[in-house]
Coordinates of C-alpha atoms in Angstrom, one line a residue:
X24 CA 49.1 -18.9 -10.1
X25 CA 46.3 -18.3 -11.8
X26 CA 46.5 -16.0 -14.8
X27 CA 43.8 -14.4 -17.3
X28 CA 46.0 -11.6 -18.3
X29 CA 49.2 -9.5 -18.1
X30 CA 47.9 -7.4 -15.3
X31 CA 48.6 -8.5 -11.7
X32 CA 45.4 -7.6 -9.8
X33 CA 45.6 -9.8 -6.3
X34 CA 47.7 -11.4 -4.2
X35 CA 46.3 -14.4 -2.1
X36 CA 48.4 -15.9 0.4
X37 CA 47.0 -19.2 2.7
X38 CA 46.5 -17.0 5.8
X39 CA 42.9 -15.9 7.3
X40 CA 40.8 -13.3 5.4
X41 CA 40.2 -11.1 8.5
X42 CA 43.7 -10.8 9.2
X43 CA 44.9 -10.3 5.5
X44 CA 42.3 -7.5 5.2
X45 CA 44.7 -5.3 7.4
X46 CA 47.9 -5.9 5.4
X47 CA 45.6 -5.2 2.1
X48 CA 44.6 -1.8 3.6
X49 CA 48.2 -1.0 4.0
X50 CA 49.6 -2.2 1.1
X51 CA 46.8 -0.1 -1.0
X52 CA 47.2 2.7 1.3
X53 CA 43.5 2.7 2.4
X54 CA 42.6 4.3 5.5
X55 CA 42.5 1.6 8.2
X56 CA 42.3 3.0 12.0
X57 CA 43.8 0.7 14.8
X58 CA 42.0 -2.4 15.8
X59 CA 41.0 -4.1 19.1
X60 CA 41.8 -7.6 17.7
X61 CA 45.0 -9.0 17.1
X62 CA 46.4 -9.3 13.6
X63 CA 47.8 -12.9 12.8
X64 CA 47.8 -13.8 16.5
X65 CA 46.6 -17.5 16.0
X66 CA 49.0 -20.3 15.5
X67 CA 51.5 -20.2 13.8
X68 CA 52.4 -16.6 14.4
X69 CA 55.8 -16.6 13.1
X70 CA 54.6 -17.6 9.7
X71 CA 53.4 -14.0 9.1
X72 CA 55.2 -11.8 11.8
X73 CA 58.9 -12.3 10.5
X74 CA 61.3 -9.9 8.9
X75 CA 61.0 -11.7 5.4
X76 CA 57.2 -11.2 5.3
X77 CA 57.2 -7.8 6.6
X78 CA 59.9 -6.6 4.0
X79 CA 57.8 -8.1 1.4
X80 CA 54.8 -6.2 2.4
X81 CA 56.5 -3.0 2.6
X82 CA 57.6 -3.7 -0.7
X83 CA 54.4 -4.5 -1.9
X84 CA 53.1 -0.8 -0.5
X85 CA 56.4 0.9 -2.5
X86 CA 55.3 -0.4 -5.5
X87 CA 51.3 0.6 -5.1
X88 CA 52.6 4.0 -4.1
X89 CA 52.5 5.4 -7.5
X90 CA 49.6 3.5 -8.7
X91 CA 45.9 4.8 -8.8
X92 CA 43.0 3.1 -7.5
X93 CA 42.5 -0.2 -9.2
X94 CA 45.8 -0.4 -10.7
X95 CA 47.2 -1.4 -7.1
X96 CA 47.9 -5.0 -5.9
X97 CA 45.3 -6.3 -3.3
X98 CA 46.6 -8.8 -0.8
X99 CA 43.7 -10.9 0.7
X100 CA 43.8 -14.6 2.5
X101 CA 42.0 -17.4 1.3
X102 CA 42.1 -19.8 4.5
X103 CA 39.2 -20.1 7.1
X104 CA 40.4 -20.3 10.7
X105 CA 39.6 -16.6 11.6
X106 CA 36.0 -17.9 12.9
X107 CA 35.8 -15.1 15.8
X108 CA 37.3 -12.1 13.8
X109 CA 35.2 -12.7 10.7
X110 CA 32.0 -12.7 13.0
X111 CA 33.3 -9.4 14.3
X112 CA 33.7 -7.9 10.9
X113 CA 30.1 -9.1 9.8
X114 CA 28.9 -7.7 12.9
X115 CA 30.6 -4.1 12.6
X116 CA 29.5 -3.9 8.8
X117 CA 25.8 -4.8 9.8
X118 CA 26.2 -2.0 12.4
X119 CA 27.0 0.6 10.0
X120 CA 24.5 0.0 7.0
X121 CA 21.6 -2.4 8.7
X122 CA 21.5 -2.2 12.6
X123 CA 18.1 -4.1 12.4
X124 CA 20.2 -7.1 10.3
X125 CA 23.0 -6.4 12.9
X126 CA 21.1 -7.4 16.1
X127 CA 19.5 -10.5 14.3
X128 CA 22.8 -11.3 13.3
X129 CA 24.2 -10.8 16.5
X130 CA 21.6 -13.4 17.9
X131 CA 22.2 -16.1 15.5
X132 CA 25.9 -15.8 15.8
X133 CA 25.5 -15.9 19.7
X134 CA 25.4 -19.6 18.9
X135 CA 29.4 -19.8 18.5
X136 CA 30.0 -17.2 21.1
X137 CA 31.1 -19.7 23.9
X138 CA 33.6 -21.3 21.7
X139 CA 35.2 -18.2 20.1
X140 CA 38.5 -18.9 22.0
X141 CA 38.9 -22.6 21.1
X142 CA 36.1 -23.7 18.0
X143 CA 37.5 -27.0 17.7
X144 CA 35.8 -27.8 20.9
X145 CA 32.9 -26.7 19.5
X146 CA 33.1 -29.1 16.8
X147 CA 33.8 -32.2 19.3
X148 CA 30.5 -31.0 21.2
X149 CA 28.3 -30.8 18.4
X150 CA 29.6 -34.1 17.3
X151 CA 29.0 -35.6 20.4
X152 CA 25.4 -34.3 20.7
X153 CA 26.5 -32.2 23.8
X154 CA 25.7 -29.1 22.3
X155 CA 23.2 -28.4 19.4
X156 CA 24.8 -27.5 15.9
X157 CA 24.8 -23.8 14.8
X158 CA 24.6 -24.7 11.0
X159 CA 21.3 -23.3 10.5
X160 CA 21.8 -19.9 12.3
X161 CA 25.5 -19.1 10.4
X162 CA 23.9 -20.1 7.1
X163 CA 21.0 -17.7 7.4
X164 CA 23.1 -14.9 8.1
X165 CA 24.9 -15.4 5.0
X166 CA 21.6 -16.0 3.3
X167 CA 20.2 -12.6 4.5
X168 CA 23.2 -11.0 3.6
X169 CA 23.2 -12.3 -0.1
X170 CA 19.4 -11.1 -0.6
X171 CA 20.3 -7.8 0.2
X172 CA 23.1 -7.6 -2.3
X173 CA 21.6 -4.9 -4.4
X174 CA 20.9 -2.7 -1.5
X175 CA 23.9 -3.1 0.0
X176 CA 26.7 -3.3 -2.8
X177 CA 25.2 0.1 -4.2
X178 CA 26.8 1.8 -1.0
X179 CA 30.3 0.2 -1.2
X180 CA 30.7 -2.8 -2.9
X181 CA 34.2 -3.7 -1.8
X182 CA 32.6 -3.4 1.8
X183 CA 30.0 -5.6 0.8
X184 CA 32.3 -8.3 -0.9
X185 CA 34.5 -8.3 2.3
X186 CA 31.2 -8.9 4.5
X187 CA 29.9 -11.6 2.3
X188 CA 33.3 -13.3 2.4
X189 CA 33.6 -13.3 6.1
X190 CA 29.9 -14.6 6.4
X191 CA 31.1 -17.3 4.1
X192 CA 34.1 -18.1 5.8
X193 CA 32.3 -18.2 9.2
X194 CA 30.0 -21.3 7.5
X195 CA 32.7 -23.0 6.3
X196 CA 34.5 -22.9 9.2
X197 CA 31.5 -24.0 11.1
X198 CA 31.5 -26.8 9.1
X199 CA 35.2 -27.7 9.0
X200 CA 35.4 -27.6 13.0
X201 CA 32.3 -30.2 12.8
X202 CA 33.7 -32.9 10.3
X203 CA 37.4 -32.7 11.2
X204 CA 36.9 -35.1 13.9
X205 CA 35.5 -38.0 10.9
X206 CA 39.3 -37.5 9.7
X207 CA 41.6 -35.6 8.0
X208 CA 40.5 -36.0 4.3
X209 CA 37.0 -34.4 4.6
X210 CA 38.5 -31.5 6.6
X211 CA 41.3 -31.2 4.2
X212 CA 38.7 -31.2 0.8
X213 CA 36.4 -28.5 2.9
X214 CA 39.4 -26.1 3.6
X215 CA 40.7 -26.4 0.1
X216 CA 37.5 -26.1 -1.6
X217 CA 36.9 -23.1 0.4
X218 CA 40.1 -21.5 -0.7
X219 CA 39.3 -22.3 -4.3
X220 CA 35.9 -20.6 -4.1
X221 CA 37.4 -17.4 -2.4
X222 CA 39.9 -17.1 -5.3
X223 CA 37.2 -17.6 -7.9
X224 CA 35.0 -14.9 -6.0
X225 CA 38.1 -12.4 -6.1
X226 CA 38.4 -13.1 -9.4
X227 CA 34.7 -12.3 -10.7
X228 CA 35.2 -9.0 -8.6
X229 CA 38.2 -7.7 -10.0
X230 CA 36.9 -8.4 -13.4
X231 CA 37.7 -10.9 -16.4
X232 CA 41.5 -9.5 -17.1
X233 CA 42.5 -9.9 -13.4
X234 CA 44.8 -12.3 -12.6
X235 CA 45.7 -13.8 -9.2
X236 CA 49.4 -15.2 -7.6
X237 CA 48.6 -17.5 -4.7
X238 CA 51.2 -18.0 -2.0
X239 CA 50.9 -21.4 -0.4
X240 CA 52.4 -24.7 0.8
X241 CA 53.4 -27.0 -2.1
X242 CA 50.7 -29.5 -0.8
X243 CA 48.2 -27.0 -1.6
X244 CA 49.6 -25.7 -4.6
X245 CA 50.7 -28.7 -6.7
X246 CA 48.1 -30.9 -8.4
X247 CA 47.2 -33.3 -6.0
X248 CA 46.2 -35.6 -8.9
X249 CA 49.6 -36.3 -9.3
X250 CA 50.3 -37.4 -5.5
X251 CA 49.3 -40.1 -3.4
X252 CA 46.5 -37.7 -1.7
X253 CA 44.4 -38.4 -4.7
X254 CA 44.4 -42.3 -4.1
X255 CA 43.3 -41.3 -0.5
X256 CA 40.1 -39.3 -2.0
X257 CA 41.8 -35.8 -1.2
X258 CA 42.0 -32.7 -3.6
X259 CA 43.8 -29.6 -3.1
X260 CA 43.7 -26.0 -4.3
X261 CA 46.0 -26.9 -7.3
X262 CA 43.9 -29.7 -8.5
X263 CA 40.7 -27.2 -8.5
X264 CA 42.7 -24.7 -10.6
X265 CA 44.1 -27.1 -13.0
X266 CA 40.6 -28.3 -13.8
X267 CA 38.8 -24.8 -13.7
X268 CA 41.7 -22.7 -15.4
X269 CA 43.7 -25.5 -17.4
X270 CA 46.9 -24.3 -18.8
X271 CA 46.3 -20.6 -17.7
X272 CA 47.1 -22.3 -14.0
X273 CA 51.3 -22.3 -13.5
X274 CA 51.8 -24.2 -10.5
X275 CA 55.5 -23.3 -9.2
X276 CA 56.8 -25.6 -6.1
X277 CA 59.7 -25.3 -4.0
X278 CA 62.3 -27.8 -2.6
X279 CA 65.5 -28.0 -0.6
X280 CA 68.0 -30.9 0.7
X281 CA 69.0 -29.4 4.0
X282 CA 69.1 -26.3 6.4
X283 CA 67.1 -24.9 9.0
X284 CA 63.3 -24.1 9.4
X285 CA 61.3 -22.7 12.0
X286 CA 58.6 -25.1 13.0
X287 CA 56.8 -26.6 15.9
X288 CA 56.7 -30.1 16.9
X289 CA 52.9 -30.4 17.4
X290 CA 49.9 -28.0 16.6
X291 CA 49.7 -25.0 19.0
X292 CA 53.4 -25.9 20.3
X293 CA 55.8 -23.4 20.5
X294 CA 58.0 -22.5 17.5
X295 CA 61.4 -24.0 17.3
X296 CA 64.1 -23.5 14.9
X297 CA 65.1 -27.0 13.8
X298 CA 67.6 -28.3 11.4
X299 CA 66.3 -30.1 8.2
X300 CA 67.7 -33.4 8.0
X301 CA 69.3 -34.3 4.6
X302 CA 66.6 -35.7 2.0
X303 CA 66.6 -39.6 1.6
X304 CA 68.4 -41.3 -1.2
X305 CA 66.0 -41.5 -4.3
X306 CA 63.7 -38.6 -3.5
X307 CA 63.1 -35.7 -5.8
X308 CA 65.0 -33.6 -3.4
X309 CA 67.8 -36.0 -3.5
X310 CA 68.1 -36.4 -7.1
X311 CA 68.3 -32.3 -7.2
X312 CA 70.7 -32.4 -4.5
X313 CA 73.0 -34.9 -6.7
X314 CA 73.3 -32.2 -9.5
X315 CA 75.8 -30.5 -7.0
X316 CA 74.1 -26.9 -7.8
X317 CA 73.2 -24.9 -4.9
X318 CA 70.1 -23.4 -6.6
X319 CA 68.4 -23.4 -9.8
X320 CA 64.8 -23.2 -11.6
X321 CA 63.6 -26.5 -13.5
X322 CA 60.7 -26.1 -16.4
X323 CA 58.8 -28.9 -15.9
X324 CA 56.6 -28.1 -18.9
X325 CA 59.2 -28.3 -21.3
X326 CA 61.5 -30.9 -19.4
X327 CA 61.8 -34.4 -21.3
X328 CA 63.8 -35.8 -18.8
X329 CA 62.3 -39.4 -18.1
X330 CA 63.8 -39.9 -14.7
X331 CA 61.8 -37.2 -13.6
X332 CA 58.4 -38.7 -14.9
X333 CA 59.3 -41.8 -12.3
X334 CA 57.1 -41.9 -8.9
X335 CA 59.6 -40.9 -6.3
X336 CA 59.0 -39.5 -2.8
X337 CA 58.8 -35.9 -1.9
X338 CA 59.2 -34.1 1.2
X339 CA 56.8 -31.9 2.6
X340 CA 57.5 -29.6 5.8
X341 CA 55.1 -27.1 7.0
X342 CA 54.3 -25.5 10.5
X343 CA 55.0 -29.1 12.2
X344 CA 58.3 -30.6 11.7
X345 CA 59.2 -34.0 13.4
X346 CA 62.6 -35.4 12.1
X347 CA 62.5 -38.3 14.4
X348 CA 59.8 -39.7 12.5
X349 CA 60.2 -37.7 9.1
X350 CA 59.9 -40.9 7.0
X351 CA 56.4 -41.6 7.7
X352 CA 55.4 -37.7 8.6
X353 CA 56.6 -35.9 5.8
X354 CA 57.5 -38.2 2.4
X355 CA 54.9 -39.2 0.2
X356 CA 55.0 -40.3 -3.5
X357 CA 54.1 -38.1 -6.4
X358 CA 55.3 -37.7 -10.3
X359 CA 57.0 -34.0 -9.9
X360 CA 56.3 -33.1 -13.8
X361 CA 52.3 -33.6 -13.0
X362 CA 52.4 -31.8 -9.9
X363 CA 54.0 -28.8 -10.8
X364 CA 54.9 -26.8 -13.7
X365 CA 58.0 -25.3 -12.7
X366 CA 60.3 -26.2 -9.6
X367 CA 62.7 -23.8 -7.5
X368 CA 65.5 -25.5 -6.2
X369 CA 67.7 -24.2 -3.0
X370 CA 70.1 -26.7 -2.0
X371 CA 70.4 -25.3 1.7
X372 CA 68.0 -23.2 3.0
X373 CA 67.5 -20.9 6.3
X374 CA 64.8 -20.4 8.4
X375 CA 62.7 -16.9 8.7
X376 CA 63.5 -14.7 11.6
X377 CA 60.3 -13.8 13.3
X378 CA 60.0 -10.5 15.4
X379 CA 58.4 -9.3 18.4
X380 CA 55.4 -6.9 17.7
X381 CA 54.1 -4.1 20.3
X382 CA 51.0 -2.2 20.9
X383 CA 49.4 -0.3 17.6
X384 CA 49.5 2.9 17.8
X385 CA 48.9 5.0 14.6
X386 CA 51.5 3.2 12.3
X387 CA 54.5 1.9 14.2
X388 CA 57.1 0.2 12.1
X389 CA 55.5 -3.0 13.1
X390 CA 52.1 -2.3 11.0
X391 CA 50.2 -4.2 10.0
X392 CA 51.2 -6.7 12.3
X393 CA 50.9 -5.0 15.6
X394 CA 49.0 -6.1 18.5

């Protein structure tokens, strides 16, 4: 969480920018007609389209209802996977404000069109030389947008910011898919750097008194400098926020001993409800479990418990969970009080409950998640 005042302006989730725009329009009571594209349709769809997230988003809409304009909480995505939807968003914006520039941008983005359903394949083809890189083309679209900032932003500053962010996402995503084959470090750092730059763009847009809550996985939120990630040359959103905002950045981590989780066995695999194995002896989760308390909050900024400052293993379960190789796949060494400012503990947790979506007609019950 990055706080610069007592007023909450922006809620960020590590989802895709263009998909989160539908949620943003919904929670801020903005006009948004049914869309051709599917919201949150990429893996892992269950992370968004579930009863718990749906209830939270409905709560945000109700919270915003009595508020006016800039007082309403906004909802934005920080991630960079929505390449195709972001291209459509930029072209739709330019079609409305500058048809000539839209035609030029459509030609430049045409380089990526053959790969829209599987951009990772583009990265492999560009890396091997089987297909020319699209880098120059997508960068020029972003540059042209920024050069016309004064003309475009005067008409509608928020729509212009949205278009620029989509164009910036396309630029970073194009690079991300090219470098992902070099190894996880380079692609991880680019992804988290994109999230951080998006955060700074939004804080600047909403003004110096704005603040933001970022909802993301422990591995993105916690300070990477306190983990073995850093020794591998990896940094993350939490580390960048700590460097930029100092003590104004307040990182909250979550932990559990056992329970169930909705996860896949492989990327793009089907969701399964899996049993979380009990945490291994002497890891941070096991230390918390040994307290015998079902749940608690641990203020790590104020804690003087020296046992917590001993490097220990910590478990990270994301959208992929492989209990059969859990020690190698999901544990890494950290110093918890340096990773987080506060720690939320639930000894036993349960998986989210995904729901089916249906065709979007006006505002059905599943809006803004409807297909």
